[in-house]
Coordinates of C-alpha atoms and ligand atoms in Angstrom, one line a residue:
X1 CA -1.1 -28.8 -30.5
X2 CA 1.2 -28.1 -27.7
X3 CA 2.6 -31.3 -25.9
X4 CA 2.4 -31.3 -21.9
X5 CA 6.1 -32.0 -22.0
X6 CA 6.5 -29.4 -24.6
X7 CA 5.4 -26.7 -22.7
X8 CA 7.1 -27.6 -19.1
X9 CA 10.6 -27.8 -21.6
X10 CA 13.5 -25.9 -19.6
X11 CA 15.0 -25.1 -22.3
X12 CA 12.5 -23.3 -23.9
X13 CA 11.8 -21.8 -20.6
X14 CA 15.9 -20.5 -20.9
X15 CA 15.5 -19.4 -24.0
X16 CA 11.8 -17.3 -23.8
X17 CA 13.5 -16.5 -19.9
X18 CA 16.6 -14.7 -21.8
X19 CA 14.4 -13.0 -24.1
X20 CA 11.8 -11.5 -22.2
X21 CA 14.4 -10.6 -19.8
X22 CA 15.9 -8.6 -22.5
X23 CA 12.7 -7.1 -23.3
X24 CA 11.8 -6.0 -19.6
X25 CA 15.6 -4.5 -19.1
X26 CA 14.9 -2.3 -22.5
X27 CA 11.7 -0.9 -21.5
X28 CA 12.9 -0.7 -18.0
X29 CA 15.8 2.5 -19.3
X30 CA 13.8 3.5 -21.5
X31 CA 11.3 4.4 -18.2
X32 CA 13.6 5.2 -15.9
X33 CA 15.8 7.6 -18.3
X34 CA 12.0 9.3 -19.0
X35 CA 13.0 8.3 -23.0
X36 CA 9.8 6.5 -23.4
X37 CA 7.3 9.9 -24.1
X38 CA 4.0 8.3 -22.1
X39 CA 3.9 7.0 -18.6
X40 CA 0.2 5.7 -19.7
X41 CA -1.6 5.1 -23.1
X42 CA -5.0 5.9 -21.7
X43 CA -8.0 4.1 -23.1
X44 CA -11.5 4.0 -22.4
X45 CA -13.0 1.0 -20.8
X46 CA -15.4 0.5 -23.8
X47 CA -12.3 0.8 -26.8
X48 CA -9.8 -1.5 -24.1
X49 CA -12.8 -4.4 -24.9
X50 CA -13.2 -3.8 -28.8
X51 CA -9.5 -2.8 -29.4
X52 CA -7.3 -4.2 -26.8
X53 CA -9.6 -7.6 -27.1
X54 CA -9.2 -7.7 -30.2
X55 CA -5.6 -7.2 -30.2
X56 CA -5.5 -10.2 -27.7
X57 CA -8.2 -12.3 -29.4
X58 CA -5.4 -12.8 -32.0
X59 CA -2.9 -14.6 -29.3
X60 CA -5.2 -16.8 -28.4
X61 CA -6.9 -17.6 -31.6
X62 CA -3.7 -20.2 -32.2
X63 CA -1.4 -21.9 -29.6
X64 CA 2.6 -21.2 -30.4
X65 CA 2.8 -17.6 -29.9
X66 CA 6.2 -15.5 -29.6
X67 CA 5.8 -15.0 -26.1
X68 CA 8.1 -11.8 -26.1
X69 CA 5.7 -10.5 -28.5
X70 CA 2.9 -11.2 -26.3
X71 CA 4.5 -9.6 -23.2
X72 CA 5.5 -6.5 -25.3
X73 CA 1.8 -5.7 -26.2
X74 CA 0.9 -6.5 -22.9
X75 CA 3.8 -3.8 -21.3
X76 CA 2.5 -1.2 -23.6
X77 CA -0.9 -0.9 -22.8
X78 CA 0.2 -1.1 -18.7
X79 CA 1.3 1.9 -16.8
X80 CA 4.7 2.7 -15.8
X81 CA 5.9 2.9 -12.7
X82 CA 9.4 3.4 -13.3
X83 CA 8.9 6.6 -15.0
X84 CA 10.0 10.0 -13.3
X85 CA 6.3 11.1 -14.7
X86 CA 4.5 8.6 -12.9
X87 CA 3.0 10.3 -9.8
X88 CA -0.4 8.5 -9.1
X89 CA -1.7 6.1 -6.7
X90 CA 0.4 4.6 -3.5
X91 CA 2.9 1.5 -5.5
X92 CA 6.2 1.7 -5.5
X93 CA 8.4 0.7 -8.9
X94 CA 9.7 -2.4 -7.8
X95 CA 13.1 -3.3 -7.4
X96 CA 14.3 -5.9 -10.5
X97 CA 15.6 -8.4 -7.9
X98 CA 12.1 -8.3 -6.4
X99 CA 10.3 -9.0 -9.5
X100 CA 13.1 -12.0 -10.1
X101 CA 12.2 -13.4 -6.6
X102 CA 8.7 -12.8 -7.6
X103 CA 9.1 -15.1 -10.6
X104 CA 11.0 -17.9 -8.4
X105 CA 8.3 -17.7 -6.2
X106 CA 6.0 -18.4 -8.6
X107 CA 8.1 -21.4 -10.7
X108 CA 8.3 -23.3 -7.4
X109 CA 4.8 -22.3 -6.1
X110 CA 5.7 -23.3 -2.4
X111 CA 2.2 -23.0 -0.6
X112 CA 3.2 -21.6 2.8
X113 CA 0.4 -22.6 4.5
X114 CA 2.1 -25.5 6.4
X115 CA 5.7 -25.5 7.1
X116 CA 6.3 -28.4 4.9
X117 CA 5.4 -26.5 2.1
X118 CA 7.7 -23.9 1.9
X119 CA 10.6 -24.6 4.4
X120 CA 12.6 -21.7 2.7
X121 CA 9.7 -19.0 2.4
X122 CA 8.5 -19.7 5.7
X123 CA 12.3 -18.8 7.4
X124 CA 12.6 -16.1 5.2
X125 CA 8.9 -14.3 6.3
X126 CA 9.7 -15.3 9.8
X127 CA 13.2 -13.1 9.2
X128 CA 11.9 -10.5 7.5
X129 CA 8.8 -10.3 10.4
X130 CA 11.9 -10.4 12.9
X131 CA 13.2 -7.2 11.4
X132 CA 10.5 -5.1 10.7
X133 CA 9.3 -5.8 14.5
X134 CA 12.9 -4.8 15.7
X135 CA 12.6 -1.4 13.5
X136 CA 9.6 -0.1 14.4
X137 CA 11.3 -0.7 18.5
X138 CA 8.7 -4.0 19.6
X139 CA 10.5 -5.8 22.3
X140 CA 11.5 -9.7 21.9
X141 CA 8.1 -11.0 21.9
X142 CA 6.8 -9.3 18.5
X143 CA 5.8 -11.6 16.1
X144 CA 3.5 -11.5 13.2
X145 CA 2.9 -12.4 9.3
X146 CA 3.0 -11.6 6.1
X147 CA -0.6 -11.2 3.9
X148 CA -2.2 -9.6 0.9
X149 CA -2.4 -6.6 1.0
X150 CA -3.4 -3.9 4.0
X151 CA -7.1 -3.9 4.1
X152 CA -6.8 -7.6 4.9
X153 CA -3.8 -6.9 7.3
X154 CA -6.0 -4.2 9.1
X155 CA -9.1 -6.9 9.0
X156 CA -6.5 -9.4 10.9
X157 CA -5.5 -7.0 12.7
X158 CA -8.6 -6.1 13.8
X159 CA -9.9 -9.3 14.5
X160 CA -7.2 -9.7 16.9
X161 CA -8.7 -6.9 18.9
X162 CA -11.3 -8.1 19.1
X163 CA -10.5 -11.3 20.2
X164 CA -8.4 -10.0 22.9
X165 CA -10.8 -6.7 24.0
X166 CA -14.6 -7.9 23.4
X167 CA -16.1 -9.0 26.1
X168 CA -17.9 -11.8 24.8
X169 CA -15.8 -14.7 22.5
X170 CA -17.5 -13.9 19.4
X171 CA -15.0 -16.0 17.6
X172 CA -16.8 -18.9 19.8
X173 CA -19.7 -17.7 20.2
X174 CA -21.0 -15.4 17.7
X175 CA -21.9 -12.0 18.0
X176 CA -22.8 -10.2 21.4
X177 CA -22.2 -6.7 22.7
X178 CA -22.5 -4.3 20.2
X179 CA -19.4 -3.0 19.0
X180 CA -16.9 0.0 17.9
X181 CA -13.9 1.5 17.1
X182 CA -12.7 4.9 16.9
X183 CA -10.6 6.2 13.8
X184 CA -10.5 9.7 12.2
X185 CA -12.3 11.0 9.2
X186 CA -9.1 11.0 7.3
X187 CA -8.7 7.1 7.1
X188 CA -8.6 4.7 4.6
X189 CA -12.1 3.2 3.8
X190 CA -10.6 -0.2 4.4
X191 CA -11.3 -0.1 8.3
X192 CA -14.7 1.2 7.8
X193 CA -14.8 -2.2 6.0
X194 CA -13.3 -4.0 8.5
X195 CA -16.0 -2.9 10.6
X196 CA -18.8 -3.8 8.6
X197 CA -17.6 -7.2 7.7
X198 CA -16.9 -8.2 11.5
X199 CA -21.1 -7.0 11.6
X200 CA -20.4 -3.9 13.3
X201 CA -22.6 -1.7 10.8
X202 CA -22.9 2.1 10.8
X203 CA -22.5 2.5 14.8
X204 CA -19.5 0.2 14.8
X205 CA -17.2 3.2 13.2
X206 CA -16.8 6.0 15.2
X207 CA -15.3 8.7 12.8
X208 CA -13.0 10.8 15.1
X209 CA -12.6 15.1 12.9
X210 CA -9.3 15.5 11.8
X211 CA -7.7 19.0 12.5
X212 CA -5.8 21.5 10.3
X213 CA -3.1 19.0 9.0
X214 CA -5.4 16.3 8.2
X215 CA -4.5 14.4 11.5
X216 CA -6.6 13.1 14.4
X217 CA -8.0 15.1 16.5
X218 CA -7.0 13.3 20.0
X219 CA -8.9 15.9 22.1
X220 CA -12.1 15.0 20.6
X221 CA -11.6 11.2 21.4
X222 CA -12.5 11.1 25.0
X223 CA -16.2 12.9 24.6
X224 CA -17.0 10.4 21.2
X225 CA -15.7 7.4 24.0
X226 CA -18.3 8.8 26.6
X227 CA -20.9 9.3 24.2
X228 CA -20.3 5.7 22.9
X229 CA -20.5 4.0 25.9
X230 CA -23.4 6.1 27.1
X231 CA -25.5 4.8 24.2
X232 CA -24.4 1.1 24.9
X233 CA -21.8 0.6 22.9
X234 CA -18.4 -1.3 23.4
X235 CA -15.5 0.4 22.3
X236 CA -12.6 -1.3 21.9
X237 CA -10.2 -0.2 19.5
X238 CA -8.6 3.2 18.4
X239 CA -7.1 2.8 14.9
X240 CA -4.1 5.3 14.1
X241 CA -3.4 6.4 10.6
X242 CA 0.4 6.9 9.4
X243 CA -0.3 8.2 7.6
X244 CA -3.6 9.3 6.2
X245 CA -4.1 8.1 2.3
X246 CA -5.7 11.2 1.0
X247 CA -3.3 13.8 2.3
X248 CA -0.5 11.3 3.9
X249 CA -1.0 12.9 7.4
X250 CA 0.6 11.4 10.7
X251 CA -1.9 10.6 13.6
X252 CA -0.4 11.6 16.8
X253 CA 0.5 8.1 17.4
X254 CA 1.6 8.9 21.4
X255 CA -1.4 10.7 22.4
X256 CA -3.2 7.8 21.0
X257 CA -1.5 5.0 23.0
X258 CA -2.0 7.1 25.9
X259 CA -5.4 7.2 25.4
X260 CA -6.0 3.5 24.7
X261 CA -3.9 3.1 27.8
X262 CA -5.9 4.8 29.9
X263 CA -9.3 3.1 28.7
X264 CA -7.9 -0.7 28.6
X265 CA -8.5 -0.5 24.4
X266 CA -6.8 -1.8 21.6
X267 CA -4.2 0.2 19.9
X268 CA -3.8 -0.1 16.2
X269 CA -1.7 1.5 14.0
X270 CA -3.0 1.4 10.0
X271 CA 0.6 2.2 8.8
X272 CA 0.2 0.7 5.2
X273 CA 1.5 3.8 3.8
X274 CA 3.8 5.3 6.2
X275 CA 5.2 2.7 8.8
X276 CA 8.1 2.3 6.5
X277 CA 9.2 6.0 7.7
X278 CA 11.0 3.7 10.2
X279 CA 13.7 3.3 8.3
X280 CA 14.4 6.7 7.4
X281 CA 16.3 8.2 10.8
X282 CA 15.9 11.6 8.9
X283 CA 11.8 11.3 8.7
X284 CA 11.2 8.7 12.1
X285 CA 9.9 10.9 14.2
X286 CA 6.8 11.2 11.9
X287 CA 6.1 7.7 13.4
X288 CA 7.0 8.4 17.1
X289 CA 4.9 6.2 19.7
X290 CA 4.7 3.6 16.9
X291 CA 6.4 1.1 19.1
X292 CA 3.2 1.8 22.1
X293 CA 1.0 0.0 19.3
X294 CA -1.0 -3.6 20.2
X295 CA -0.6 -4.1 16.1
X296 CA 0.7 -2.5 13.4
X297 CA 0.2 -2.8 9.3
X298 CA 2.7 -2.0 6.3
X299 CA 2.4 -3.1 2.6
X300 CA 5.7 -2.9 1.1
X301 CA 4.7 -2.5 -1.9
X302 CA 3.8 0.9 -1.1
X303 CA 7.2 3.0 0.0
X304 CA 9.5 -0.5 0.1
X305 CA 10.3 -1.4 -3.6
X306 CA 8.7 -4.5 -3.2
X307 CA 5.7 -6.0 -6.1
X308 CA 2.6 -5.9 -4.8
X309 CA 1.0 -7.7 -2.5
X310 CA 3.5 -7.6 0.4
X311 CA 2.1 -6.4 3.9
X312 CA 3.5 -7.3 7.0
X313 CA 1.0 -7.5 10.1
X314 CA 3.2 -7.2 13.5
X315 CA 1.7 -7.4 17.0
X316 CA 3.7 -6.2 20.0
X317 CA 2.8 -9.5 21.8
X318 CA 3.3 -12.1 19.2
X319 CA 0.6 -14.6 21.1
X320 CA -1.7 -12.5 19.2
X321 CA -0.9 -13.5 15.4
X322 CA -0.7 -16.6 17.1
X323 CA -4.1 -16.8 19.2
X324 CA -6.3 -15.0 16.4
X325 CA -7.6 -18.2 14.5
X326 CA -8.5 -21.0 16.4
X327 CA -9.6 -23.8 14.0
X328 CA -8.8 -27.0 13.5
X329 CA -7.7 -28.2 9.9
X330 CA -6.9 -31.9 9.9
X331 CA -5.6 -32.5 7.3
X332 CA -3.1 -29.7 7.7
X333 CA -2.6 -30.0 11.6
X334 CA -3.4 -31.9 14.6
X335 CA -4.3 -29.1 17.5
X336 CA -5.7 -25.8 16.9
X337 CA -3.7 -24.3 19.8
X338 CA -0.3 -23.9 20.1
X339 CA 0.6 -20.3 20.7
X340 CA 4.4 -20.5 20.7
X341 CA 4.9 -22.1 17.4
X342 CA 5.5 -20.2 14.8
X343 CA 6.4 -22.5 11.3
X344 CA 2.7 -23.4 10.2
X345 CA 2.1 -19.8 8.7
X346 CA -1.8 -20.6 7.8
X347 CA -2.5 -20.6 11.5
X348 CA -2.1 -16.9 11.2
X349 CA -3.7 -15.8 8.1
X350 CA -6.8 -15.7 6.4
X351 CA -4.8 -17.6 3.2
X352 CA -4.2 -20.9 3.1
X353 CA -2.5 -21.6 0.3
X354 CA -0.1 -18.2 0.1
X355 CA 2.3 -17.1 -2.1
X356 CA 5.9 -17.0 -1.1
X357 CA 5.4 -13.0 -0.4
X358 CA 7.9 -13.3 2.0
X359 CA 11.2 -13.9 -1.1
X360 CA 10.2 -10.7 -2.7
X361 CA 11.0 -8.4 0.3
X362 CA 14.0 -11.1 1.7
X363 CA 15.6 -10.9 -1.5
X364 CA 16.1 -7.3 -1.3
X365 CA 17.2 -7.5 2.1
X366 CA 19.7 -10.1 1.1
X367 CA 21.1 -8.0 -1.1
X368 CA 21.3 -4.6 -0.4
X369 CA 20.3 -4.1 3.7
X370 CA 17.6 -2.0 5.2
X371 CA 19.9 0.9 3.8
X372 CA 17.9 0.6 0.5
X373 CA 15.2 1.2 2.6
X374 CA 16.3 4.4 4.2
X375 CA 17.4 5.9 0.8
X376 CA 14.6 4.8 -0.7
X377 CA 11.9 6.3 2.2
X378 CA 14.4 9.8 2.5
X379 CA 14.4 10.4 -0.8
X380 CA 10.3 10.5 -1.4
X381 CA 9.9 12.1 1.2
X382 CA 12.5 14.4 0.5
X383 CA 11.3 15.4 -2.9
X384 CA 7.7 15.9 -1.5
X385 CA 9.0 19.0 0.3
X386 CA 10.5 19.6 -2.6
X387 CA 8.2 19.7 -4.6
X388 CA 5.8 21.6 -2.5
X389 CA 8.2 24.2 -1.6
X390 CA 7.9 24.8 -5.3
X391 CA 4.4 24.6 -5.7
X392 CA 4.4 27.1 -2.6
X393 CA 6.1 29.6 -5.0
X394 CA 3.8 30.2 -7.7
X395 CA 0.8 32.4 -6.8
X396 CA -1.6 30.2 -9.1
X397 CA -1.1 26.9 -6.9
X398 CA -2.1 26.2 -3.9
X399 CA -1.5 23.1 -1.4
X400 CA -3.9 21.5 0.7
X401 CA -1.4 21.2 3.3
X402 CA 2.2 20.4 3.8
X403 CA 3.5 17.1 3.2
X404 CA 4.4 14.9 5.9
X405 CA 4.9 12.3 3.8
X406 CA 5.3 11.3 0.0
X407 CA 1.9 12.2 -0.7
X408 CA 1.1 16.4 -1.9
X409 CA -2.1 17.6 -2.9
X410 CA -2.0 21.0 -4.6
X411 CA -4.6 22.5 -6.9
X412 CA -4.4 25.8 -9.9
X413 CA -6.3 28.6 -8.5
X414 CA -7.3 31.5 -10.6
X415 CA -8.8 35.0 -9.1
X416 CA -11.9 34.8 -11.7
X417 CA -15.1 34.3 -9.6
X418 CA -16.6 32.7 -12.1
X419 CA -14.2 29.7 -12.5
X420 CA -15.5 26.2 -10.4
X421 CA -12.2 25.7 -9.4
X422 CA -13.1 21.9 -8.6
X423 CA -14.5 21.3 -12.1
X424 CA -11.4 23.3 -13.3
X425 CA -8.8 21.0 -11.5
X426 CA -10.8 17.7 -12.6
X427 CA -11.0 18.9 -16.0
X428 CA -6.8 19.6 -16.0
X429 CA -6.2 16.2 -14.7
X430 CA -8.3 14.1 -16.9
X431 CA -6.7 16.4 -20.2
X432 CA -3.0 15.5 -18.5
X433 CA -3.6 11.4 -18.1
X434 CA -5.2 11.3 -21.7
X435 CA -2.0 13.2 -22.7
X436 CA 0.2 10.6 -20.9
X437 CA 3.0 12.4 -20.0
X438 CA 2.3 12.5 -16.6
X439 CA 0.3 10.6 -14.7
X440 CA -1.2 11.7 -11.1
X441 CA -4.5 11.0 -9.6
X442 CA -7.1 13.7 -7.5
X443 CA -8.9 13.7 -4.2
X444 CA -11.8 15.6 -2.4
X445 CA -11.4 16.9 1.0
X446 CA -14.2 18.8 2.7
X447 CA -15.8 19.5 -1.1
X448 CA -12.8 21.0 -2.7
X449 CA -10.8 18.8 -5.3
X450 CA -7.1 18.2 -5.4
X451 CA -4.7 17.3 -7.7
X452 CA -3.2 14.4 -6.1
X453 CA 0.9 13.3 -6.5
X454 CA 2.7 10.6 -4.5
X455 CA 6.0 11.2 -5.2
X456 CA 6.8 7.2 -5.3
X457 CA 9.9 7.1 -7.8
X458 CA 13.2 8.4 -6.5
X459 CA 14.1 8.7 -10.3
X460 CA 11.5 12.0 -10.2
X461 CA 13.1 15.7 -10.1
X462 CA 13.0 19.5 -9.5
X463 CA 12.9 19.5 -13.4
X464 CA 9.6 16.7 -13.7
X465 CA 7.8 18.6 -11.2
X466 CA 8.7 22.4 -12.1
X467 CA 7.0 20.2 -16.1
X468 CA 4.3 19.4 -14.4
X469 CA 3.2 22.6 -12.8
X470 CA 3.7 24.0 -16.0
X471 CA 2.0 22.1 -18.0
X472 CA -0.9 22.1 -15.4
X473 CA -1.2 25.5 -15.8
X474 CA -0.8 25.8 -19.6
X475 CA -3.9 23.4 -19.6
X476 CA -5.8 25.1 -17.1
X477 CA -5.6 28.3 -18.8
X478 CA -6.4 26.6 -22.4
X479 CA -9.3 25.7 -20.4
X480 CA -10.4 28.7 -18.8
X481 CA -9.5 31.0 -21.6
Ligands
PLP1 C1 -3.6 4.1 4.9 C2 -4.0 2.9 4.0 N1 -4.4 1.8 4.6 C3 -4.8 0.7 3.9 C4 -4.7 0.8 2.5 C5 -5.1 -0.4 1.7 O1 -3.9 -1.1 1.4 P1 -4.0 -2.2 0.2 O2 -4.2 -1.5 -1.1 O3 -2.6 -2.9 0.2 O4 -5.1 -3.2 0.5 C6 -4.2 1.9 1.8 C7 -4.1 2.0 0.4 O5 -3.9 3.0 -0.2 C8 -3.8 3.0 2.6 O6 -3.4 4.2 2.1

């Protein structure tokens, strides 16, 4: 058996350190370089638990394993992000000096709630809050936090509304009016989630149509206000999307404000996705009016490099963030209010205990600027109109709409009536991930499916996506014959 003292050992901590380091560096090129044939080994749920488990049963059946051996079967049955074929769901491949900040942060497991507890984590959020706030154009009293992940950073955020629009204090004294908030059909399901966990049911979501691109349709947001009100409802939010999840679509994040403005509401901006198209000058004005927001969320792990979880929420006001939880916690601190202070970071958040989120993105500040942001942002985006200027070439595809972002849907089309070309397109993506070599997810919009890219590794080119649409086409006709 395995001492205690054995097992904390730094030197056996250098020595597997070195060695796994090694390990993740070789599979890294081999990713990145687009050597290593699969992006994903796909497996079924029911062969993972017989196979995989088995596989795994094996570590733990005795203690004293090779640990590099352990990680390596681990790294092959995982997905890649690094590789140029990767083009599925919204993560970005993380930067190596992120994932090394992510394994100091988890060696010194600092808890952040209190100030005590992680003096250097709690400097650095407060820094990298700072900047973002500055970027996105909030005057010197923006303020904020870092969290996991954007559906609770949209909860927060909403809770914040609330808290500053509701008529009655429900915070204090439980629920009252009846309430709402207005977002278009094109959102993320998180803030329809929001909505129901703050009790505001079906009512409480007023689904606003999106128009031709996918975006908001701010015309149609005074009469579904009126209506609202009319059948004793109190609105008191609008939630802008930038962008959209399905599609990446930009909500017209001026008209918005303007709206809000004019009706006293709050003004949130779901920018999980897309707020980091502040820091590309070429793509900002994708995000104009983002600065008129009362709050705005952005993961970095999405478009920033940065492991996952790492969302910012900002507020325009900071007393906000600073107002939004009023408890007290004793043994933590002595008053619940104290709007100006800003070290105890668990008067924020939902966590208490929290990682040190805040060394991941810091570190890559630290060492390369926000200029790794802007290359980073300008060059997905960038290759989306790429790739869809492509796909808008070939007579046999077809795009849902032109990117605004890093996300494109596009779909094969064939002239043959009798081909369901949804069944078709679901059929060629589920033959193309069991393949491997690419790996890309789908959507439905308004009944039709889409093949669904987001183009989140600036190692992927003209020559991986010109691959993939052949290789989506050679399937598709296998398929129809
Ligand atoms: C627009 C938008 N908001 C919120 C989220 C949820 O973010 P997270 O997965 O970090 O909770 C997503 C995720 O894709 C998104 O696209």
């Amino acid at each position: 058996m395995t001492s205690i003292e054995e097992a904390y050992c730094p030197e056996a901590f250098r020595r597997q350190g070195h060695a796994i380091v090694e390990m993740l560096a070789d599979r890294l090129s081999q990713s990145i370089s687009g050597k290593q044939a699969q992006v994903v080994e796909l497996t079924d749920p029911a062969t993972a638990m017989s196979e995989i488990h088995d596989l795994f049963s094996r570590f733990t059946a005795s203690d004293g394993n090779d640990l590099t051996e352990l990680f390596s079967s681990i790294y092959s049955r995982s997905i890649r992000l690094h590789h140029p074929r990767y083009l599925g769901h919204q993560i970005s491949p993380p930067l190596p000096v992120s994932a090394l900040a992510s394994l100091m942060s988890d060696l010194l497991n600092n808890g952040m709630g209190v100030f005590e507890m992680g003096i250097g984590g709690t400097v650095a959020e407060r820094f990298v809050i700072k900047s973002l706030a500055k970027k996105i154009g909030f005057g010197e009293h923006a303020d904020g936090f870092l969290t996991s992940g954007g559906t609770l950073g949209n909860l927060t955020a909403l809770l914040a509304a609330r808290r500053a629009k509701a008529q009655n204090d429900v915070w204090k004294n439980g629920s009252g009016n009846r309430l709402a908030l207005m977002v278009s059909d094109q959102a993320h399901y998180c803030i329809d989630k929001a909505a129901r966990v703050m009790g505001w049911g079906d009512e409480g979501i007023l689904l606003i149509p999106s128009g031709n691109s996918f975006s908001m349709d701010v015309t149609a947001l005074e009469g579904k206000f009126a209506a609202a009100r009319a059948k004793g409802l109190e609105v008191i939010a609008v939630v802008g999307s930038a962008c959209s999840t399905a599609t990446g679509s930009f909500d017209d994040l001026g008209a918005i404000s303007a709206f809000c403005q004019s009706h006293d509401l709050w003004f949130h901006v779901d920018g999980a996705h897309g707020a980091a198209t502040v820091y590309s000058s070429e793509f900002r004005d994708r995000v104009e009016g983002i600065h008129l927001a009362d709050s705005v969320t952005m993961d970095f792990h999405k478009l920033l490099m940065t492991p996952a979880l790492a969302t910012a929420v900002v507020f325009r006001e900071g007393r906000f963030a600073a107002q939004n939880f009023a408890q007290k916690a004793d043994y933590l601190w002595k008053d619940a209010h104290q709007e100006d202070e800003w070290h105890d970071l668990a008067r924020r958040t939902f966590e208490c205990t929290k990682s040190m989120v805040s060394l991941k993105v810091f570190t890559i500040l630290a060492m390369y600027g926000e200029a790794i942001f802007e290359q980073n942002v300008t060059t997905l985006y960038r290759s989306a109109i790429l790739f869809a200027e492509l796909i808008d070439t070939q007579p046999d595809f077809e795009l849902a709409t032109t990117p605004q972002s890093n996300i494109v849907c596009f779909r094969y089309t064939t002239p043959r009536a009798e081909v369901d070309l949804n069944e078709l397109n679901r059929t060629v993506r589920a033959r193309l991930i069991a393949d491997g070599e690419f790996y890309l997810v789908q959507t439905v919009i308004n009944e039709t499916a889409w093949l669904r890219c987001t183009v989140a590794n600036p190692f992927t080119r003209r020559e991986h996506f010109t691959q993939l649409l052949e290789t989506v086409r050679r399937v598709a006709r296998e398929i129809v014959g």
